[in-house]
mmCIF file of C-alpha atoms and ligand atoms in Angstrom:
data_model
loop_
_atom_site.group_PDB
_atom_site.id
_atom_site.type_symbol
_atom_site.label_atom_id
_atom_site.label_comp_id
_atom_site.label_asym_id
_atom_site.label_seq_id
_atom_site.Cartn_x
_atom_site.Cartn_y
_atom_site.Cartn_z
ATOM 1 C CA UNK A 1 -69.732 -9.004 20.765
ATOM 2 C CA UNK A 2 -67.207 -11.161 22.416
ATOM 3 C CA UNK A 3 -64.257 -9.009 21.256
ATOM 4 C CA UNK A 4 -61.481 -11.231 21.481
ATOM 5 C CA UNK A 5 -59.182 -8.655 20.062
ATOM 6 C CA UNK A 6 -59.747 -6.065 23.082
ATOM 7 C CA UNK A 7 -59.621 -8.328 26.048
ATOM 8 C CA UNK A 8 -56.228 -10.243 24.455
ATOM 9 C CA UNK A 9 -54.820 -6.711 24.324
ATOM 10 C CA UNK A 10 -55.952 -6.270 28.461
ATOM 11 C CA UNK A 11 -54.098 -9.241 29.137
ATOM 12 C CA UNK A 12 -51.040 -8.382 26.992
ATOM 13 C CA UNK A 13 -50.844 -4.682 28.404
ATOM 14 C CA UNK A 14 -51.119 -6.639 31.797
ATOM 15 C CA UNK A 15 -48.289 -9.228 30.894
ATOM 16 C CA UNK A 16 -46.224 -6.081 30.139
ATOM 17 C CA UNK A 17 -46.656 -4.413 33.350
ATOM 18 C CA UNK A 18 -45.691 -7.987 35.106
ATOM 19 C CA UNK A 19 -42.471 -8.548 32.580
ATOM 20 C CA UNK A 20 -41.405 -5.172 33.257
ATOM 21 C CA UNK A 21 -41.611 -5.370 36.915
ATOM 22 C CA UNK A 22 -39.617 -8.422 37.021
ATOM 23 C CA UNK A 23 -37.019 -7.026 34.232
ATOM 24 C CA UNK A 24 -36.605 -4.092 36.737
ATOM 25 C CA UNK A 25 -35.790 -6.294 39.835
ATOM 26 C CA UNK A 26 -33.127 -7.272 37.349
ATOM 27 C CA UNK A 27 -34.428 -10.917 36.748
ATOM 28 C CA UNK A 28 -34.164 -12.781 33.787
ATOM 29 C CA UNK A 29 -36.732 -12.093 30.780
ATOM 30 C CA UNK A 30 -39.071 -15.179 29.965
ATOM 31 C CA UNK A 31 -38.324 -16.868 26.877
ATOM 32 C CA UNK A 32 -40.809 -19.012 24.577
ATOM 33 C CA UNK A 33 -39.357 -21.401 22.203
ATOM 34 C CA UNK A 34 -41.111 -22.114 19.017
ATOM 35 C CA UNK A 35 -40.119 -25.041 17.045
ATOM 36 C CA UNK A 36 -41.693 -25.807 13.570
ATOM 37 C CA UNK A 37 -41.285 -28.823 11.559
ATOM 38 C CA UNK A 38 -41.450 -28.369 8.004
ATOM 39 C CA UNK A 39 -42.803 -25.809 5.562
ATOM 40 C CA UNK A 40 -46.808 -25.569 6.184
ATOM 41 C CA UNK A 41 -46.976 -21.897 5.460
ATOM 42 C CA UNK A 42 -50.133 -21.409 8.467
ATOM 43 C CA UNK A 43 -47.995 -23.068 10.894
ATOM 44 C CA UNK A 44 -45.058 -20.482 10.169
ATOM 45 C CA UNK A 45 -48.132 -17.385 10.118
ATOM 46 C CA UNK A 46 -49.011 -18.536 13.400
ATOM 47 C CA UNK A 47 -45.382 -19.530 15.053
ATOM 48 C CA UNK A 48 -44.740 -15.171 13.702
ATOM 49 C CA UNK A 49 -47.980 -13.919 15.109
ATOM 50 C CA UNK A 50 -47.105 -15.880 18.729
ATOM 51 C CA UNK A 51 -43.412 -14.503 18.741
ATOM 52 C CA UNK A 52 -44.880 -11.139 17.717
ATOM 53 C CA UNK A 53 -47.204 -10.924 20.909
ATOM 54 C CA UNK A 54 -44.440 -12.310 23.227
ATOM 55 C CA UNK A 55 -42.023 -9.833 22.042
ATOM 56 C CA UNK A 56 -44.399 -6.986 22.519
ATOM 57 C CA UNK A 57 -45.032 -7.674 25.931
ATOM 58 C CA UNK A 58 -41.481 -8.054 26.835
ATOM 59 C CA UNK A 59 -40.724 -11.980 26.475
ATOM 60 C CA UNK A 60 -38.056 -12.994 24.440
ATOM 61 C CA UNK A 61 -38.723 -15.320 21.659
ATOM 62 C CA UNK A 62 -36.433 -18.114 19.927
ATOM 63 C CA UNK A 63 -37.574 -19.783 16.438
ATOM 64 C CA UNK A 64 -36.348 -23.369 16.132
ATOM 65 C CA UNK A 65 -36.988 -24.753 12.095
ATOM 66 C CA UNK A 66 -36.010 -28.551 11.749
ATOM 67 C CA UNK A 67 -37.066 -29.674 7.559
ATOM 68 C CA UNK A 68 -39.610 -31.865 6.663
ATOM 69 C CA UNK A 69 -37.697 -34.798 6.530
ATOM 70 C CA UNK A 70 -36.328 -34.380 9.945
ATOM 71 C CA UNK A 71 -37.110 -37.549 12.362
ATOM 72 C CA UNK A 72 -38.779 -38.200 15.290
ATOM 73 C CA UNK A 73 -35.901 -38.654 17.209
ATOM 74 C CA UNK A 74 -34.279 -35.385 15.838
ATOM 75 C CA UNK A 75 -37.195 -33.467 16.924
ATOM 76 C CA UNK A 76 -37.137 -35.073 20.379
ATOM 77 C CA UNK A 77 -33.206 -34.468 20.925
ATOM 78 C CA UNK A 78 -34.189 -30.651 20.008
ATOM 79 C CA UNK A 79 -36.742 -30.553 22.779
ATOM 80 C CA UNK A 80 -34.675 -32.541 25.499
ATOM 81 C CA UNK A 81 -32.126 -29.377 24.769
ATOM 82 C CA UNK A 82 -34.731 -26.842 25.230
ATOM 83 C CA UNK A 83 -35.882 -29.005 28.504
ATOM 84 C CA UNK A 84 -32.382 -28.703 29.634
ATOM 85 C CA UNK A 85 -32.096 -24.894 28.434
ATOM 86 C CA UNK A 86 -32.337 -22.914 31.892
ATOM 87 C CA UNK A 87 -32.978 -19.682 30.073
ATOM 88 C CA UNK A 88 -36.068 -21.431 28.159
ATOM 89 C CA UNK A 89 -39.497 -20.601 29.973
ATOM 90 C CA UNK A 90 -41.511 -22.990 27.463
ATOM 91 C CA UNK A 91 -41.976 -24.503 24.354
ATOM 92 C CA UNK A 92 -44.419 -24.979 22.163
ATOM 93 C CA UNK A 93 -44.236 -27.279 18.995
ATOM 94 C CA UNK A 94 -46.163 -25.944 16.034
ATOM 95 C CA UNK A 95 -48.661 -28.489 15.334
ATOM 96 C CA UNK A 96 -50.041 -30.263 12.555
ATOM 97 C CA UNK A 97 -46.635 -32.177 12.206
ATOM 98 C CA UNK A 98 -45.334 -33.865 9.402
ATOM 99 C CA UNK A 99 -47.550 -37.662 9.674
ATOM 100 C CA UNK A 100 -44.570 -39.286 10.228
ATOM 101 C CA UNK A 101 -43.782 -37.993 13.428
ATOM 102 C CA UNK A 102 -44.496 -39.637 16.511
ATOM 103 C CA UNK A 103 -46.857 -36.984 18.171
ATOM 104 C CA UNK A 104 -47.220 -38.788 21.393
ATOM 105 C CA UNK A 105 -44.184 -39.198 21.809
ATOM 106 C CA UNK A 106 -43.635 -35.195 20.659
ATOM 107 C CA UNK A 107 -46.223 -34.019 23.300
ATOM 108 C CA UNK A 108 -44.854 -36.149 26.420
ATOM 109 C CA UNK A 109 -41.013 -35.200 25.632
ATOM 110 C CA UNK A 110 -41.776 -31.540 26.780
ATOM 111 C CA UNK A 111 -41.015 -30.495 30.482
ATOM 112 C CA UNK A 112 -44.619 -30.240 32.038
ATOM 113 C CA UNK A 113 -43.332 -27.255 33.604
ATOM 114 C CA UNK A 114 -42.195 -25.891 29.821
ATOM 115 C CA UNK A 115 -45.782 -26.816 28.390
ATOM 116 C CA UNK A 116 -46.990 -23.633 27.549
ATOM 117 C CA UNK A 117 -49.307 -25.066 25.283
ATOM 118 C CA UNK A 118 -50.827 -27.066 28.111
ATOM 119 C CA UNK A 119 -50.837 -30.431 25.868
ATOM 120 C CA UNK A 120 -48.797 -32.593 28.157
ATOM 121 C CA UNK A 121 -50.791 -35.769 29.670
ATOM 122 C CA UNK A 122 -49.656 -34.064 32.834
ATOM 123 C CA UNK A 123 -51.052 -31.015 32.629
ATOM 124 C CA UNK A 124 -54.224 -32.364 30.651
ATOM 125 C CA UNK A 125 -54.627 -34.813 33.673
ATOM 126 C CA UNK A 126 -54.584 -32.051 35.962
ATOM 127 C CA UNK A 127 -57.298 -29.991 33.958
ATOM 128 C CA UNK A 128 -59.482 -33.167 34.119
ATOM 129 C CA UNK A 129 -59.041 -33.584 37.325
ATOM 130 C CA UNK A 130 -59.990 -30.461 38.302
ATOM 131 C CA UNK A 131 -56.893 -29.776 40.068
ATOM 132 C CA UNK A 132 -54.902 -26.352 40.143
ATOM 133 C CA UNK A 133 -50.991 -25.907 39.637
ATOM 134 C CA UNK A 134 -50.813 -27.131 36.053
ATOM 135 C CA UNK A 135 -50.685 -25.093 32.979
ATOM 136 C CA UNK A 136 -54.238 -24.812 30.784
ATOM 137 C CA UNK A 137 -54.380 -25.214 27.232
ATOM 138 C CA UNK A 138 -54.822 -22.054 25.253
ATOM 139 C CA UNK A 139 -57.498 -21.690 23.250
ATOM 140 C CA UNK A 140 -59.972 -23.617 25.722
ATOM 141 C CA UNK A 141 -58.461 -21.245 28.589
ATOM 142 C CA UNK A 142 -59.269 -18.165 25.924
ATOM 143 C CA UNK A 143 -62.835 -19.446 25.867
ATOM 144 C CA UNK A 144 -63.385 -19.092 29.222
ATOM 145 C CA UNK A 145 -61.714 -16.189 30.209
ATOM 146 C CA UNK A 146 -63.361 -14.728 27.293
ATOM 147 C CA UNK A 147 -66.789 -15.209 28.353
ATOM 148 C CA UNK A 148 -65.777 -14.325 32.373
ATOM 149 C CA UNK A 149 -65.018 -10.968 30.610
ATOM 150 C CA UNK A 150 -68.234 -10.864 28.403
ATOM 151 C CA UNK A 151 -70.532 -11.284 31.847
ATOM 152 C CA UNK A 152 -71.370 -14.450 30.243
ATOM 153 C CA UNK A 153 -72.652 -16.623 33.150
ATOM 154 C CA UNK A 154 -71.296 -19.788 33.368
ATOM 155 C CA UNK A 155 -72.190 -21.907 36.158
ATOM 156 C CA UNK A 156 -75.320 -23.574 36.198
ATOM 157 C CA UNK A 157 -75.385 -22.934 31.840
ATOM 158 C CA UNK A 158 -76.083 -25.655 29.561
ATOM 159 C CA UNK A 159 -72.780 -25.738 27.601
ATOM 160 C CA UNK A 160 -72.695 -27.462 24.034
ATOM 161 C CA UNK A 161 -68.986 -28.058 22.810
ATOM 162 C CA UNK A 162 -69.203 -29.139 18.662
ATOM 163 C CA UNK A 163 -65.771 -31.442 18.683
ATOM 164 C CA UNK A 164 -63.670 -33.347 21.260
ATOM 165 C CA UNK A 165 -59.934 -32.927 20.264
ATOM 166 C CA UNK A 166 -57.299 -33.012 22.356
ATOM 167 C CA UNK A 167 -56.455 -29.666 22.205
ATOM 168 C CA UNK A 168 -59.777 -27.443 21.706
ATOM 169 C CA UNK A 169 -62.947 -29.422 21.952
ATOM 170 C CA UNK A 170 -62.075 -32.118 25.158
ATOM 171 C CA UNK A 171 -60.300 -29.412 27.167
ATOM 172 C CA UNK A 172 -62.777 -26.535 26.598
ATOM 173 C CA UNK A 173 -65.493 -28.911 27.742
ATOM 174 C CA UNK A 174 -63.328 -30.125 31.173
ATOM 175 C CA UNK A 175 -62.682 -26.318 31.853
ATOM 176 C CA UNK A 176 -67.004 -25.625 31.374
ATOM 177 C CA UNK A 177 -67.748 -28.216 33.757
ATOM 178 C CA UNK A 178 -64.855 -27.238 36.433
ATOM 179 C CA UNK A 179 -66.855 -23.546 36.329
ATOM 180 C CA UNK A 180 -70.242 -25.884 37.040
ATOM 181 C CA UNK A 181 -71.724 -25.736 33.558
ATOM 182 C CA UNK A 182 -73.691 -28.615 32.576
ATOM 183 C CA UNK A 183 -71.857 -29.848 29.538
ATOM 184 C CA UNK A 184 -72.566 -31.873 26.496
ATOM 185 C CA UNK A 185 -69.633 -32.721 23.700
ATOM 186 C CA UNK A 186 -70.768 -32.806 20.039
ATOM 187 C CA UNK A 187 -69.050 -35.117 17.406
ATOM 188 C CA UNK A 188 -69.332 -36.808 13.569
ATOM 189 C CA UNK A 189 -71.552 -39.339 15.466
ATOM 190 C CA UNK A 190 -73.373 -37.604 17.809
ATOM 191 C CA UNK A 191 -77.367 -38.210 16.583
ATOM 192 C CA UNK A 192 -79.365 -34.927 16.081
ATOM 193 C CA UNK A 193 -76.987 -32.545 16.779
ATOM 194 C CA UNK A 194 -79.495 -29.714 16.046
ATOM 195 C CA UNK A 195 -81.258 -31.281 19.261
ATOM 196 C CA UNK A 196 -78.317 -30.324 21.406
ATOM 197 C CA UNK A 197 -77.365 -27.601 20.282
ATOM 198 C CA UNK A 198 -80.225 -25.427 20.458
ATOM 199 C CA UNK A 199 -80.676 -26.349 24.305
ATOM 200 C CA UNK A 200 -77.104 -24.933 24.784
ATOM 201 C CA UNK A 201 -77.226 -21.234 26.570
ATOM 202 C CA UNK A 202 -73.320 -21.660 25.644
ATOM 203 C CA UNK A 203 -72.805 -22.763 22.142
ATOM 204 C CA UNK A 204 -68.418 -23.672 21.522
ATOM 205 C CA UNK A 205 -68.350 -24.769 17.390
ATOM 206 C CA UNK A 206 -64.957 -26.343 17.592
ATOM 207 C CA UNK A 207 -65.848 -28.696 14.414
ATOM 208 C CA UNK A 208 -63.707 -26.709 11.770
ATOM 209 C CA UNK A 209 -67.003 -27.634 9.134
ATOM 210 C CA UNK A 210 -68.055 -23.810 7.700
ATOM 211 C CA UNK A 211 -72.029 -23.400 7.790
ATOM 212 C CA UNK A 212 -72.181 -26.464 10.099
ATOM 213 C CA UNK A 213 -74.021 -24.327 12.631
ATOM 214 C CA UNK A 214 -77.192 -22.303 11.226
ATOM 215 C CA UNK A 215 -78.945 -19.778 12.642
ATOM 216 C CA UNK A 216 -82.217 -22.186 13.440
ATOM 217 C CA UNK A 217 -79.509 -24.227 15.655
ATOM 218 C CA UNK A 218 -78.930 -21.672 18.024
ATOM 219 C CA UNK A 219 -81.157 -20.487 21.131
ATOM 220 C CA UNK A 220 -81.807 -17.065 21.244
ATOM 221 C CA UNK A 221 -79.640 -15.029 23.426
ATOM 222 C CA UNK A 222 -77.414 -18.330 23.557
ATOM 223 C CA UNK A 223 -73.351 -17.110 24.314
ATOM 224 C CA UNK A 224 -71.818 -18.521 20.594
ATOM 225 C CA UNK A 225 -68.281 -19.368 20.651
ATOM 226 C CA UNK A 226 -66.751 -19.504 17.050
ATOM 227 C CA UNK A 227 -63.619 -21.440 17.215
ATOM 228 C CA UNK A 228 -62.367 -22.672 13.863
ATOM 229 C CA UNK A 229 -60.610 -20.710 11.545
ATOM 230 C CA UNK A 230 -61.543 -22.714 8.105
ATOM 231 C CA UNK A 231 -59.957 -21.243 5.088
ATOM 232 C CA UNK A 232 -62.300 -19.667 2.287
ATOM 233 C CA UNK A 233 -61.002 -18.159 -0.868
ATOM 234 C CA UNK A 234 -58.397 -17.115 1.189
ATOM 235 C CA UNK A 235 -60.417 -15.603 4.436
ATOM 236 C CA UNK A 236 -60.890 -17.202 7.436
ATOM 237 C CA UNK A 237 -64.368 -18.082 8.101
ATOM 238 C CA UNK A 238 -65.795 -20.305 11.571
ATOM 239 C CA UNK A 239 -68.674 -22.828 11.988
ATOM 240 C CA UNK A 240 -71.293 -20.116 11.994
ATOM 241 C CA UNK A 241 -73.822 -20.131 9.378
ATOM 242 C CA UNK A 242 -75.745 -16.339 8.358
ATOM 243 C CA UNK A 243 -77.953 -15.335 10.428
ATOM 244 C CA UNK A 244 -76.467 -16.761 13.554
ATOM 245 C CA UNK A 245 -75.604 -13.424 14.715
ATOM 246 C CA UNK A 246 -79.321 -12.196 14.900
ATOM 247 C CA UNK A 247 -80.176 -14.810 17.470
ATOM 248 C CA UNK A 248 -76.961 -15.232 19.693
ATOM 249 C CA UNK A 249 -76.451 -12.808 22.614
ATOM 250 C CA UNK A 250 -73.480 -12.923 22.646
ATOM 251 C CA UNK A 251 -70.791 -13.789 19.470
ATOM 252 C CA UNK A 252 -67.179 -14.406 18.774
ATOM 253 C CA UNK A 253 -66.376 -12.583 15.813
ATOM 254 C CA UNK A 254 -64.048 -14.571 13.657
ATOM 255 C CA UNK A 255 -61.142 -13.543 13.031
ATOM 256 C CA UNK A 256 -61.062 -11.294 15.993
ATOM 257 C CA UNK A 257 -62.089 -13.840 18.933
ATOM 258 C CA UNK A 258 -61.057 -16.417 19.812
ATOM 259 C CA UNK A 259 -57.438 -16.415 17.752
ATOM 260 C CA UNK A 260 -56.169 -13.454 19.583
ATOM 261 C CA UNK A 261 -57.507 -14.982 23.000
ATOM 262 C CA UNK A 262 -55.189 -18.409 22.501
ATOM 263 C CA UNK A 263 -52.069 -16.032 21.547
ATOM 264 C CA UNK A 264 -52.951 -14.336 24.594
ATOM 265 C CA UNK A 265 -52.975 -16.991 27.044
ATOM 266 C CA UNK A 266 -49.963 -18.295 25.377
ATOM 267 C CA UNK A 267 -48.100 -15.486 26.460
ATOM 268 C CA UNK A 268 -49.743 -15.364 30.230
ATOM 269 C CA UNK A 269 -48.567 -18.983 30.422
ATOM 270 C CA UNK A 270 -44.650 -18.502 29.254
ATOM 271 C CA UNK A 271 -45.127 -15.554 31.773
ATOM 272 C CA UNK A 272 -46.292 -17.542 34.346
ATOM 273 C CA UNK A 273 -44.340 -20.694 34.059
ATOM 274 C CA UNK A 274 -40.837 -18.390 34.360
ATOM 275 C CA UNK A 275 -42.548 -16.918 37.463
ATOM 276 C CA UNK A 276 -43.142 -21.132 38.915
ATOM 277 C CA UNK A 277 -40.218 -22.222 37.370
ATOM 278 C CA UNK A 278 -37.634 -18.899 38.881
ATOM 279 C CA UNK A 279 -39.976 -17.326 41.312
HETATM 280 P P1 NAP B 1 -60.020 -31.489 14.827
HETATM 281 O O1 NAP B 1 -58.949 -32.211 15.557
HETATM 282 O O2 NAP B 1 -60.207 -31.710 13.357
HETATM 283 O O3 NAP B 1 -61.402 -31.842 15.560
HETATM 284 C C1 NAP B 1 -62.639 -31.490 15.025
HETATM 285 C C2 NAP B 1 -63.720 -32.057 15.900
HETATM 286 O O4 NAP B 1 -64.974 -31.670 15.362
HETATM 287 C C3 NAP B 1 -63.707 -33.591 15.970
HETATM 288 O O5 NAP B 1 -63.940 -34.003 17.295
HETATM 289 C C4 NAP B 1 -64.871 -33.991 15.059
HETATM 290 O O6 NAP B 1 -65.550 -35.151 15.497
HETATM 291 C C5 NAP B 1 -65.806 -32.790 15.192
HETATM 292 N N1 NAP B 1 -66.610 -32.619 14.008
HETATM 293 C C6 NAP B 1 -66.176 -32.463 12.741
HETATM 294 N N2 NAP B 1 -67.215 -32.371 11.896
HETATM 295 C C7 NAP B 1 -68.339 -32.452 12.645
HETATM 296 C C8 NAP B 1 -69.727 -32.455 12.348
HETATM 297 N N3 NAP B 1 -70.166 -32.330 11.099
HETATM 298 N N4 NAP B 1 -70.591 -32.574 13.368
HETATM 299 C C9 NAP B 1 -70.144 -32.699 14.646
HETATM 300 N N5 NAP B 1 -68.848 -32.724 14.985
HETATM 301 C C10 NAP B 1 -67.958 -32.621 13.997
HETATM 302 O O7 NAP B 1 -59.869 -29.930 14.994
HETATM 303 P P2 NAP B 1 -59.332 -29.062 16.246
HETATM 304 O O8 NAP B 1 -57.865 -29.101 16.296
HETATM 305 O O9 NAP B 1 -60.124 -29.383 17.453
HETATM 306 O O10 NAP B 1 -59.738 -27.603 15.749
HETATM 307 C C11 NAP B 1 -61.084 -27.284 15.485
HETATM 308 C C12 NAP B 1 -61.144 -25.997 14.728
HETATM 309 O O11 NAP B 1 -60.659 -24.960 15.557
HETATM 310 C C13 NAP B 1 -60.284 -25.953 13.465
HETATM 311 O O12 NAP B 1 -60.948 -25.184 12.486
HETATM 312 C C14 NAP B 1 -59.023 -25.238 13.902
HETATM 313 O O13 NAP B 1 -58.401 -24.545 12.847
HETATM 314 C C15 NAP B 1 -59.605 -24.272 14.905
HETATM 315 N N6 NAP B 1 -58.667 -23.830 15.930
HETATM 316 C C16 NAP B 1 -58.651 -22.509 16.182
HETATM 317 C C17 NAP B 1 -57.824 -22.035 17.158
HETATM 318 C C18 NAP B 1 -57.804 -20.568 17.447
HETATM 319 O O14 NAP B 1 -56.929 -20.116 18.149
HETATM 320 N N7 NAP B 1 -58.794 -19.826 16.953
HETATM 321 C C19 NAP B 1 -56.988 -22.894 17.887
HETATM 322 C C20 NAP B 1 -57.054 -24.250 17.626
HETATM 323 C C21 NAP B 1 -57.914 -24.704 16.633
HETATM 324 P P3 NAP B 1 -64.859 -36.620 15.544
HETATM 325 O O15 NAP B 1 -64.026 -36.625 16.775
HETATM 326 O O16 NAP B 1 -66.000 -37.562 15.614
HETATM 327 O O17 NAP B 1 -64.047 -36.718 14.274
#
C-alpha cells in the first residue's frame, strides 16, 4: 500500500516542527488564502479540509467567498489585494470556477511567489523546464513524493500517466521524466491504451473515468497511482477496476492516497513560500 494518509501526516508533523520553530524566533505565522467562487458544495469540502490541515500544523488560514454571479474582474481585484497583502503567504483559488470566468486570466493574476497551487505559467514553465526555485503543483508533487516514500524506483521506470491536464496529468508526467522515468501520457485519443499501459512499471490513472483501468491492464508488480476521486452513490471511487489490486505492487488506496498527499504538499508549499518570500 501506498498509504497516502500516513506519509501526509509525516510531512504535516514535520511542517509543525518548522512553523513552530519559526513562531518561536517570534516571526510571523504563514497564512494561506482560500478563495471560492460560488456554491459547488466539493469545492467548499475541499477549501475546509485544506484550511483544516494548515491550521493543524500551525498556518493560519483566511476563507475568501465571492457569489456565483461575481465577475471576472471582481475576482481578479480580490487576488491583486491578496498579492498586495504582506501577511498573505499564498493563495489558492478553488477550482472548477463558475464557466464564465476567465481562468487564464484567474491563474496568471496570482503572485508566482503566492502560487501555492503551483498553476502559474511561471511556475509550470519552471517544472517543464526542469529548473528548481519555483513552486510544484500539488497533487503531481504528492505522486512523487509518495512513491520516493513507497521505495518505488523511479528512474529508469516506464511511467504511464492516463490524462494530460494542466493541473494533474501534464505536470505529474514533467515531474516523472525530471526523476529520469521514461514517460508516456494517455488521453481520449490515444489508440490502444491497454497497449501502454500494461508496459508501464508506474501506472498514474488521472482520467477521472471509474473502471477505466482493469486488472488485465496492469503489469504485475506495476507501482498504480489512483488519482481521481469520481463520485459513486455518494463514495469516492478512482480509475481502478476489481482486481487491480491483486496484480499491482504497489497501490494508492482511494480515498486515503493521493487526496491527503495534495493537502499535504499544499501546506509544505504555503510553508515554504513564507520561508522564500520572509526568510
Ligand atoms: P480533467 O481535466 O477532466 O482531465 C482528464 C484527463 O483524462 C484528460 O486529459 C482526458 O483526455 C483524459 N481521459 C478522460 N477519459 C479518458 C479515457 N477514457 N481514456 C484516456 N484518457 C482519458 O481532470 P483532472 O483535473 O486532470 O483530474 C483527473 C481526476 O483526478 C479527476 O477525477 C479529479 O477529481 C481527480 N483529482 C484528484 C485530486 C486529488 O487530490 N486526489 C486532485 C486533482 C484532481 P483528453 O485531454 O483527451 O480529454
Amino acid at each position: 500500500m501506498l498509504d497516502g494518509k500516513a506519509v501526509a501526516q509525516q510531512i504535516f508533523d514535520d511542517i509543525a516542527t518548522k512553523v513552530g520553530a519559526r513562531v518561536a524566533m517570534g516571526k510571523p505565522r504563514p497564512k494561506l488564502a482560500t478563495v471560492i467562487v460560488g456554491d459547488d458544495p466539493a469545492s467548499a469540502l475541499y477549501v475546509r479540509s485544506k484550511q483544516k490541515n494548515a491550521r493543524q500544523v500551525g498556518i493560519d488560514s483566511v476563507d475568501h467567498r465571492l457569489p456565483t454571479e461575481a465577475s471576472t474582474e471582481q475576482l481578479l481585484e480580490l487576488i491583486g489585494t491578496l498579492n498586495r497583502d504582506e501577511s498573505v503567504s499564498g493563495i489558492l483559488v478553488q477550482q472548477p470556477l463558475p464557466n464564465h470566468i476567465d481562468l487564464v486570466q484567474v491563474v496568471i493574476a496570482v503572485d508566482p511567489v503566492k502560487d501555492v497551487d503551483g498553476f502559474h505559467p511561471y511556475n509550470a514553465g519552471l517544472v517543464a523546464q526542469g529548473l528548481p526555485g519555483g513552486i510544484e503543483p500539488c497533487t503531481p508533487s504528492g505522486i512523487v513524493e509518495l512513491l520516493d516514500r513507497g521505495g518505488v524506483r523511479i528512474e529508469g521506470a516506464n511511467a504511464v500517466v492516463v490524462g494530460r491536464s494542466n493541473i494533474v496529468g501534464k505536470p505529474t508526467a514533467l515531474l516523472l521524466l525530471r526523476r529520469n522515468a521514461t514517460v508516456t501520457v494517455c488521453h481520449t485519443r490515444t489508440k490502444d491504451l491497454a497497449g501502454h499501459t500494461r508496459n508501464a512499471d508506474i501506472l498514474v490513472a488521472a482520467a477521472g473515468q471509474p473502471n477505466l483501468i482493469t486488472k488485465d491492464m496492469v503489469k504485475p508488480g506495476a507501482a498504480v497511482v489512483d488519482v481521481s476521486a469520481n463520485r459513486a452513490d455518494g463514495t469516492q471511487v478512482g480509475d481502478l477496476g476489481p482486481g487491480v489490486e491483486e496484480v499491482a505492487g504497489w497501490l494508492t488506496p482511494n480515498p486515503g492516497g493521493v487526496g491527503p498527499m495534495t493537502r499535504a504538499m499544499l501546506v509544505r508549499n504555503t510553508y515554504e513560500a513564507e520561508v522564500r518570500r520572509r526568510p
